[in-house]
mmCIF file of N, CA and C and ligand atoms in Angstrom:
data_model
loop_
_atom_site.group_PDB
_atom_site.id
_atom_site.type_symbol
_atom_site.label_atom_id
_atom_site.label_comp_id
_atom_site.label_asym_id
_atom_site.label_seq_id
_atom_site.Cartn_x
_atom_site.Cartn_y
_atom_site.Cartn_z
ATOM 1 N N MET I 1 7.932 -14.225 -12.803
ATOM 2 C CA MET I 1 8.145 -13.008 -12.022
ATOM 3 C C MET I 1 8.688 -11.920 -12.942
ATOM 4 N N SER I 2 8.197 -10.729 -12.743
ATOM 5 C CA SER I 2 8.672 -9.610 -13.542
ATOM 6 C C SER I 2 8.815 -8.388 -12.642
ATOM 7 N N THR I 3 9.130 -7.275 -13.256
ATOM 8 C CA THR I 3 9.365 -6.050 -12.495
ATOM 9 C C THR I 3 8.373 -4.989 -12.950
ATOM 10 N N ILE I 4 7.814 -4.284 -11.987
ATOM 11 C CA ILE I 4 6.927 -3.173 -12.294
ATOM 12 C C ILE I 4 7.429 -1.941 -11.532
ATOM 13 N N THR I 5 6.919 -0.801 -11.930
ATOM 14 C CA THR I 5 7.244 0.448 -11.237
ATOM 15 C C THR I 5 6.017 0.914 -10.470
ATOM 16 N N VAL I 6 6.222 1.271 -9.202
ATOM 17 C CA VAL I 6 5.138 1.842 -8.400
ATOM 18 C C VAL I 6 5.623 3.183 -7.842
ATOM 19 N N HIS I 7 4.681 4.012 -7.475
ATOM 20 C CA HIS I 7 4.980 5.375 -7.042
ATOM 21 C C HIS I 7 4.297 5.631 -5.703
ATOM 22 N N LEU I 8 5.079 6.068 -4.723
ATOM 23 C CA LEU I 8 4.531 6.349 -3.399
ATOM 24 C C LEU I 8 4.789 7.814 -3.077
ATOM 25 N N THR I 9 3.726 8.540 -2.808
ATOM 26 C CA THR I 9 3.852 9.972 -2.530
ATOM 27 C C THR I 9 3.540 10.237 -1.073
ATOM 28 N N SER I 10 4.487 10.866 -0.387
ATOM 29 C CA SER I 10 4.306 11.149 1.034
ATOM 30 C C SER I 10 3.410 12.367 1.212
ATOM 31 N N ALA I 11 3.003 12.591 2.453
ATOM 32 C CA ALA I 11 2.082 13.689 2.737
ATOM 33 C C ALA I 11 2.697 15.040 2.402
ATOM 34 N N ASP I 12 4.035 15.124 2.381
ATOM 35 C CA ASP I 12 4.672 16.402 2.031
ATOM 36 C C ASP I 12 4.896 16.546 0.531
ATOM 37 N N GLY I 13 4.434 15.577 -0.243
ATOM 38 C CA GLY I 13 4.460 15.701 -1.690
ATOM 39 C C GLY I 13 5.634 15.052 -2.382
ATOM 40 N N ALA I 14 6.557 14.480 -1.620
ATOM 41 C CA ALA I 14 7.715 13.825 -2.239
ATOM 42 C C ALA I 14 7.315 12.436 -2.739
ATOM 43 N N THR I 15 7.697 12.123 -3.963
ATOM 44 C CA THR I 15 7.333 10.830 -4.538
ATOM 45 C C THR I 15 8.560 9.943 -4.693
ATOM 46 N N THR I 16 8.406 8.696 -4.233
ATOM 47 C CA THR I 16 9.428 7.674 -4.418
ATOM 48 C C THR I 16 8.972 6.752 -5.531
ATOM 49 N N HIS I 17 9.850 6.526 -6.487
ATOM 50 C CA HIS I 17 9.548 5.631 -7.597
ATOM 51 C C HIS I 17 10.319 4.332 -7.349
ATOM 52 N N LEU I 18 9.596 3.236 -7.249
ATOM 53 C CA LEU I 18 10.231 1.965 -6.911
ATOM 54 C C LEU I 18 10.080 0.957 -8.041
ATOM 55 N N GLN I 19 11.192 0.295 -8.351
ATOM 56 C CA GLN I 19 11.131 -0.874 -9.225
ATOM 57 C C GLN I 19 10.904 -2.082 -8.315
ATOM 58 N N CYS I 20 9.830 -2.815 -8.542
ATOM 59 C CA CYS I 20 9.450 -3.892 -7.620
ATOM 60 C C CYS I 20 9.284 -5.204 -8.363
ATOM 61 N N ARG I 21 9.713 -6.266 -7.730
ATOM 62 C CA ARG I 21 9.406 -7.595 -8.244
ATOM 63 C C ARG I 21 7.942 -7.901 -7.971
ATOM 64 N N THR I 22 7.276 -8.506 -8.938
ATOM 65 C CA THR I 22 5.922 -8.964 -8.683
ATOM 66 C C THR I 22 5.994 -10.161 -7.738
ATOM 67 N N GLY I 23 4.889 -10.434 -7.093
ATOM 68 C CA GLY I 23 4.830 -11.551 -6.163
ATOM 69 C C GLY I 23 4.992 -11.134 -4.717
ATOM 70 N N GLN I 24 5.596 -9.977 -4.496
ATOM 71 C CA GLN I 24 5.694 -9.469 -3.126
ATOM 72 C C GLN I 24 4.575 -8.466 -2.904
ATOM 73 N N SER I 25 4.374 -8.114 -1.631
ATOM 74 C CA SER I 25 3.351 -7.119 -1.353
ATOM 75 C C SER I 25 3.929 -5.721 -1.538
ATOM 76 N N LEU I 26 3.041 -4.770 -1.717
ATOM 77 C CA LEU I 26 3.488 -3.374 -1.806
ATOM 78 C C LEU I 26 4.194 -2.977 -0.521
ATOM 79 N N MET I 27 3.696 -3.422 0.611
ATOM 80 C CA MET I 27 4.363 -3.122 1.886
ATOM 81 C C MET I 27 5.777 -3.670 1.886
ATOM 82 N N GLU I 28 5.960 -4.911 1.486
ATOM 83 C CA GLU I 28 7.291 -5.523 1.492
ATOM 84 C C GLU I 28 8.247 -4.743 0.600
ATOM 85 N N ALA I 29 7.769 -4.317 -0.551
ATOM 86 C CA ALA I 29 8.616 -3.549 -1.463
ATOM 87 C C ALA I 29 8.990 -2.210 -0.843
ATOM 88 N N ALA I 30 8.038 -1.559 -0.194
ATOM 89 C CA ALA I 30 8.300 -0.247 0.401
ATOM 90 C C ALA I 30 9.256 -0.365 1.583
ATOM 91 N N VAL I 31 9.068 -1.368 2.407
ATOM 92 C CA VAL I 31 9.941 -1.548 3.575
ATOM 93 C C VAL I 31 11.361 -1.887 3.115
ATOM 94 N N ALA I 32 11.487 -2.733 2.120
ATOM 95 C CA ALA I 32 12.811 -3.108 1.620
ATOM 96 C C ALA I 32 13.565 -1.895 1.098
ATOM 97 N N ALA I 33 12.815 -0.915 0.594
ATOM 98 C CA ALA I 33 13.438 0.294 0.047
ATOM 99 C C ALA I 33 13.495 1.416 1.075
ATOM 100 N N ASN I 34 13.126 1.117 2.315
ATOM 101 C CA ASN I 34 13.152 2.125 3.391
ATOM 102 C C ASN I 34 12.325 3.355 3.061
ATOM 103 N N VAL I 35 11.170 3.142 2.478
ATOM 104 C CA VAL I 35 10.281 4.269 2.191
ATOM 105 C C VAL I 35 9.690 4.776 3.507
ATOM 106 N N ALA I 36 9.924 6.049 3.800
ATOM 107 C CA ALA I 36 9.361 6.640 5.011
ATOM 108 C C ALA I 36 7.844 6.725 4.870
ATOM 109 N N GLY I 37 7.147 6.417 5.953
ATOM 110 C CA GLY I 37 5.696 6.559 5.928
ATOM 111 C C GLY I 37 4.960 5.242 5.859
ATOM 112 N N ILE I 38 5.677 4.137 5.649
ATOM 113 C CA ILE I 38 5.104 2.799 5.762
ATOM 114 C C ILE I 38 5.757 2.156 6.980
ATOM 115 N N GLU I 39 5.005 1.973 8.044
ATOM 116 C CA GLU I 39 5.595 1.452 9.276
ATOM 117 C C GLU I 39 5.549 -0.073 9.318
ATOM 118 N N ALA I 40 4.376 -0.644 9.024
ATOM 119 C CA ALA I 40 4.233 -2.106 8.945
ATOM 120 C C ALA I 40 4.683 -2.798 10.227
ATOM 121 N N ASP I 41 4.174 -2.325 11.342
ATOM 122 C CA ASP I 41 4.609 -2.840 12.644
ATOM 123 C C ASP I 41 4.397 -4.345 12.800
ATOM 124 N N CYS I 42 3.367 -4.878 12.184
ATOM 125 C CA CYS I 42 3.068 -6.305 12.379
ATOM 126 C C CYS I 42 3.717 -7.183 11.325
ATOM 127 N N GLY I 43 4.417 -6.586 10.389
ATOM 128 C CA GLY I 43 5.110 -7.370 9.382
ATOM 129 C C GLY I 43 4.201 -8.039 8.371
ATOM 130 N N GLY I 44 3.002 -7.546 8.237
ATOM 131 C CA GLY I 44 2.099 -8.080 7.228
ATOM 132 C C GLY I 44 1.069 -9.059 7.745
ATOM 133 N N LEU I 45 0.918 -9.124 9.061
ATOM 134 C CA LEU I 45 -0.029 -10.074 9.656
ATOM 135 C C LEU I 45 -1.450 -9.530 9.764
ATOM 136 N N LEU I 46 -1.637 -8.313 9.266
ATOM 137 C CA LEU I 46 -2.973 -7.717 9.235
ATOM 138 C C LEU I 46 -3.497 -7.407 10.643
ATOM 139 N N THR I 47 -2.590 -7.005 11.519
ATOM 140 C CA THR I 47 -3.019 -6.683 12.878
ATOM 141 C C THR I 47 -2.600 -5.284 13.330
ATOM 142 N N CYS I 48 -1.975 -4.485 12.451
ATOM 143 C CA CYS I 48 -1.474 -3.192 12.940
ATOM 144 C C CYS I 48 -2.094 -1.987 12.247
ATOM 145 N N GLY I 49 -2.397 -2.097 10.995
ATOM 146 C CA GLY I 49 -2.960 -0.960 10.269
ATOM 147 C C GLY I 49 -1.970 0.161 9.992
ATOM 148 N N THR I 50 -0.670 -0.096 10.166
ATOM 149 C CA THR I 50 0.322 0.967 9.962
ATOM 150 C C THR I 50 1.011 0.880 8.591
ATOM 151 N N CYS I 51 0.362 0.195 7.679
ATOM 152 C CA CYS I 51 0.837 0.144 6.291
ATOM 153 C C CYS I 51 -0.213 0.758 5.373
ATOM 154 N N HIS I 52 -1.012 1.647 5.941
ATOM 155 C CA HIS I 52 -2.153 2.269 5.268
ATOM 156 C C HIS I 52 -1.692 3.134 4.092
ATOM 157 N N VAL I 53 -2.357 2.991 2.963
ATOM 158 C CA VAL I 53 -2.111 3.844 1.799
ATOM 159 C C VAL I 53 -3.447 4.222 1.164
ATOM 160 N N TYR I 54 -3.405 5.305 0.397
ATOM 161 C CA TYR I 54 -4.550 5.716 -0.415
ATOM 162 C C TYR I 54 -4.186 5.462 -1.869
ATOM 163 N N VAL I 55 -4.928 4.598 -2.524
ATOM 164 C CA VAL I 55 -4.616 4.181 -3.896
ATOM 165 C C VAL I 55 -5.244 5.148 -4.891
ATOM 166 N N ARG I 56 -4.430 5.659 -5.797
ATOM 167 C CA ARG I 56 -4.941 6.577 -6.824
ATOM 168 C C ARG I 56 -5.623 5.814 -7.953
ATOM 169 N N ALA I 57 -6.445 6.557 -8.706
ATOM 170 C CA ALA I 57 -7.010 6.023 -9.940
ATOM 171 C C ALA I 57 -5.871 5.777 -10.918
ATOM 172 N N PRO I 58 -5.987 4.812 -11.820
ATOM 173 C CA PRO I 58 -7.137 3.928 -11.994
ATOM 174 C C PRO I 58 -7.111 2.695 -11.097
ATOM 175 N N HIS I 59 -6.001 2.472 -10.401
ATOM 176 C CA HIS I 59 -5.867 1.205 -9.693
ATOM 177 C C HIS I 59 -6.803 1.089 -8.498
ATOM 178 N N ALA I 60 -7.260 2.227 -7.965
ATOM 179 C CA ALA I 60 -8.197 2.150 -6.845
ATOM 180 C C ALA I 60 -9.406 1.301 -7.216
ATOM 181 N N ALA I 61 -9.777 1.358 -8.496
ATOM 182 C CA ALA I 61 -10.963 0.625 -8.935
ATOM 183 C C ALA I 61 -10.640 -0.744 -9.512
ATOM 184 N N THR I 62 -9.385 -0.996 -9.807
ATOM 185 C CA THR I 62 -9.064 -2.247 -10.498
ATOM 186 C C THR I 62 -8.365 -3.271 -9.612
ATOM 187 N N LEU I 63 -7.886 -2.845 -8.450
ATOM 188 C CA LEU I 63 -7.278 -3.815 -7.535
ATOM 189 C C LEU I 63 -8.345 -4.780 -7.029
ATOM 190 N N PRO I 64 -7.943 -5.994 -6.707
ATOM 191 C CA PRO I 64 -8.896 -6.871 -6.015
ATOM 192 C C PRO I 64 -9.351 -6.166 -4.731
ATOM 193 N N PRO I 65 -10.633 -6.168 -4.434
ATOM 194 C CA PRO I 65 -11.119 -5.411 -3.274
ATOM 195 C C PRO I 65 -10.622 -6.013 -1.963
ATOM 196 N N PRO I 66 -10.629 -5.205 -0.890
ATOM 197 C CA PRO I 66 -10.205 -5.738 0.409
ATOM 198 C C PRO I 66 -11.139 -6.833 0.889
ATOM 199 N N ASP I 67 -10.562 -7.835 1.519
ATOM 200 C CA ASP I 67 -11.416 -8.869 2.116
ATOM 201 C C ASP I 67 -11.944 -8.368 3.467
ATOM 202 N N ALA I 68 -12.721 -9.177 4.132
ATOM 203 C CA ALA I 68 -13.375 -8.734 5.362
ATOM 204 C C ALA I 68 -12.361 -8.368 6.441
ATOM 205 N N ASP I 69 -11.280 -9.128 6.542
ATOM 206 C CA ASP I 69 -10.289 -8.851 7.583
ATOM 207 C C ASP I 69 -9.569 -7.521 7.317
ATOM 208 N N GLU I 70 -9.189 -7.294 6.060
ATOM 209 C CA GLU I 70 -8.541 -6.020 5.734
ATOM 210 C C GLU I 70 -9.511 -4.865 5.961
ATOM 211 N N SER I 71 -10.738 -5.039 5.542
ATOM 212 C CA SER I 71 -11.722 -3.973 5.705
ATOM 213 C C SER I 71 -11.935 -3.648 7.184
ATOM 214 N N ALA I 72 -11.963 -4.661 8.016
ATOM 215 C CA ALA I 72 -12.140 -4.427 9.453
ATOM 216 C C ALA I 72 -10.958 -3.656 10.023
ATOM 217 N N MET I 73 -9.740 -4.023 9.614
ATOM 218 C CA MET I 73 -8.559 -3.338 10.131
ATOM 219 C C MET I 73 -8.488 -1.904 9.624
ATOM 220 N N LEU I 74 -9.016 -1.650 8.448
ATOM 221 C CA LEU I 74 -9.000 -0.289 7.904
ATOM 222 C C LEU I 74 -9.818 0.677 8.753
ATOM 223 N N ASP I 75 -10.694 0.156 9.576
ATOM 224 C CA ASP I 75 -11.462 1.028 10.474
ATOM 225 C C ASP I 75 -10.625 1.507 11.654
ATOM 226 N N PHE I 76 -9.404 0.986 11.801
ATOM 227 C CA PHE I 76 -8.574 1.333 12.952
ATOM 228 C C PHE I 76 -7.259 2.012 12.559
ATOM 229 N N THR I 77 -7.181 2.492 11.342
ATOM 230 C CA THR I 77 -5.965 3.193 10.938
ATOM 231 C C THR I 77 -5.897 4.562 11.616
ATOM 232 N N ALA I 78 -4.681 5.077 11.796
ATOM 233 C CA ALA I 78 -4.513 6.369 12.470
ATOM 234 C C ALA I 78 -5.107 7.500 11.631
ATOM 235 N N ALA I 79 -4.821 7.475 10.341
ATOM 236 C CA ALA I 79 -5.384 8.487 9.447
ATOM 237 C C ALA I 79 -6.764 8.000 8.988
ATOM 238 N N ALA I 80 -7.634 8.942 8.757
ATOM 239 C CA ALA I 80 -9.017 8.599 8.433
ATOM 240 C C ALA I 80 -9.116 7.696 7.207
ATOM 241 N N ARG I 81 -9.964 6.702 7.316
ATOM 242 C CA ARG I 81 -10.225 5.828 6.178
ATOM 243 C C ARG I 81 -10.967 6.597 5.099
ATOM 244 N N GLN I 82 -10.526 6.370 3.854
ATOM 245 C CA GLN I 82 -11.187 6.959 2.687
ATOM 246 C C GLN I 82 -11.653 5.810 1.795
ATOM 247 N N PRO I 83 -12.498 6.109 0.807
ATOM 248 C CA PRO I 83 -12.960 5.023 -0.073
ATOM 249 C C PRO I 83 -11.825 4.281 -0.771
ATOM 250 N N ASN I 84 -10.696 4.969 -0.981
ATOM 251 C CA ASN I 84 -9.556 4.344 -1.666
ATOM 252 C C ASN I 84 -8.492 3.858 -0.688
ATOM 253 N N SER I 85 -8.827 3.748 0.582
ATOM 254 C CA SER I 85 -7.857 3.252 1.564
ATOM 255 C C SER I 85 -7.611 1.767 1.383
ATOM 256 N N ARG I 86 -6.345 1.386 1.515
ATOM 257 C CA ARG I 86 -5.954 -0.029 1.509
ATOM 258 C C ARG I 86 -4.800 -0.226 2.475
ATOM 259 N N LEU I 87 -4.621 -1.482 2.857
ATOM 260 C CA LEU I 87 -3.437 -1.851 3.624
ATOM 261 C C LEU I 87 -2.433 -2.436 2.632
ATOM 262 N N SER I 88 -1.263 -1.826 2.570
ATOM 263 C CA SER I 88 -0.319 -2.191 1.513
ATOM 264 C C SER I 88 0.222 -3.605 1.670
ATOM 265 N N CYS I 89 0.115 -4.176 2.871
ATOM 266 C CA CYS I 89 0.562 -5.567 3.028
ATOM 267 C C CYS I 89 -0.388 -6.548 2.351
ATOM 268 N N GLN I 90 -1.566 -6.058 1.988
ATOM 269 C CA GLN I 90 -2.559 -6.933 1.354
ATOM 270 C C GLN I 90 -2.616 -6.723 -0.156
ATOM 271 N N ILE I 91 -1.766 -5.848 -0.671
ATOM 272 C CA ILE I 91 -1.710 -5.624 -2.119
ATOM 273 C C ILE I 91 -0.558 -6.445 -2.667
ATOM 274 N N ARG I 92 -0.887 -7.561 -3.280
ATOM 275 C CA ARG I 92 0.124 -8.465 -3.846
ATOM 276 C C ARG I 92 0.420 -7.983 -5.261
ATOM 277 N N LEU I 93 1.624 -7.541 -5.503
ATOM 278 C CA LEU I 93 1.949 -6.906 -6.780
ATOM 279 C C LEU I 93 1.932 -7.909 -7.931
ATOM 280 N N ASP I 94 1.270 -7.522 -8.999
ATOM 281 C CA ASP I 94 1.321 -8.316 -10.232
ATOM 282 C C ASP I 94 1.411 -7.359 -11.427
ATOM 283 N N GLU I 95 1.505 -7.940 -12.615
ATOM 284 C CA GLU I 95 1.755 -7.125 -13.812
ATOM 285 C C GLU I 95 0.652 -6.097 -14.054
ATOM 286 N N SER I 96 -0.549 -6.380 -13.597
ATOM 287 C CA SER I 96 -1.656 -5.442 -13.823
ATOM 288 C C SER I 96 -1.478 -4.160 -13.017
ATOM 289 N N MET I 97 -0.538 -4.167 -12.086
ATOM 290 C CA MET I 97 -0.340 -3.002 -11.222
ATOM 291 C C MET I 97 0.835 -2.124 -11.669
ATOM 292 N N GLN I 98 1.294 -2.340 -12.876
ATOM 293 C CA GLN I 98 2.324 -1.459 -13.439
ATOM 294 C C GLN I 98 1.861 -0.008 -13.315
ATOM 295 N N GLY I 99 2.704 0.843 -12.725
ATOM 296 C CA GLY I 99 2.354 2.254 -12.592
ATOM 297 C C GLY I 99 1.482 2.578 -11.393
ATOM 298 N N LEU I 100 1.248 1.597 -10.549
ATOM 299 C CA LEU I 100 0.432 1.819 -9.347
ATOM 300 C C LEU I 100 0.951 3.036 -8.577
ATOM 301 N N ALA I 101 0.045 3.932 -8.222
ATOM 302 C CA ALA I 101 0.429 5.135 -7.478
ATOM 303 C C ALA I 101 -0.416 5.228 -6.218
ATOM 304 N N VAL I 102 0.252 5.467 -5.101
ATOM 305 C CA VAL I 102 -0.458 5.590 -3.831
ATOM 306 C C VAL I 102 0.041 6.827 -3.094
ATOM 307 N N ASP I 103 -0.842 7.371 -2.268
ATOM 308 C CA ASP I 103 -0.484 8.452 -1.363
ATOM 309 C C ASP I 103 -0.384 7.883 0.038
ATOM 310 N N LEU I 104 0.588 8.407 0.784
ATOM 311 C CA LEU I 104 0.792 7.937 2.161
ATOM 312 C C LEU I 104 0.164 8.931 3.132
ATOM 313 N N PRO I 105 -0.432 8.422 4.194
ATOM 314 C CA PRO I 105 -1.001 9.347 5.181
ATOM 315 C C PRO I 105 0.118 10.089 5.918
ATOM 316 N N ALA I 106 -0.243 11.198 6.553
ATOM 317 C CA ALA I 106 0.759 11.998 7.258
ATOM 318 C C ALA I 106 1.369 11.217 8.405
ATOM 319 N N SER I 107 0.590 10.316 9.006
ATOM 320 C CA SER I 107 1.103 9.510 10.110
ATOM 321 C C SER I 107 0.428 8.147 10.097
ATOM 322 N N GLN I 108 1.175 7.137 10.557
ATOM 323 C CA GLN I 108 0.604 5.788 10.686
ATOM 324 C C GLN I 108 0.268 5.487 12.152
ATOM 325 N N HIS I 109 0.539 6.466 13.045
ATOM 326 C CA HIS I 109 0.285 6.231 14.481
ATOM 327 C C HIS I 109 -0.543 7.357 15.059
HETATM 328 FE FE1 FES Z 1 0.378 -4.619 9.700
HETATM 329 FE FE2 FES Z 1 -0.226 -4.336 7.106
HETATM 330 S S1 FES Z 1 1.723 -4.504 7.993
HETATM 331 S S2 FES Z 1 -1.600 -4.517 8.790
#
């Protein structure tokens, strides 16, 4: 286990820089740090779609792609799905994600 830095930018442009342990999900790291804009109503069970993020380059292209269940849930997010949309509960942090940067939608509901 190691530590990486990730960056979450809210719709109003404020960026939170988080030091995160690998092995947890991006959602878990954001919730633990009380990052506004990640609701995660289902606690990571892939049934709420309120942990929606937009992943910036280069990680948008290098993350493991969403599986069928995540992709299906992404069709029900409050903010419009984009090609770089992901559910942060499904992003398991590892060393390859050092510097991961995501934008948060204006609302998760
Ligand atoms: Fe509910 Fe991610 S926390 S789908």
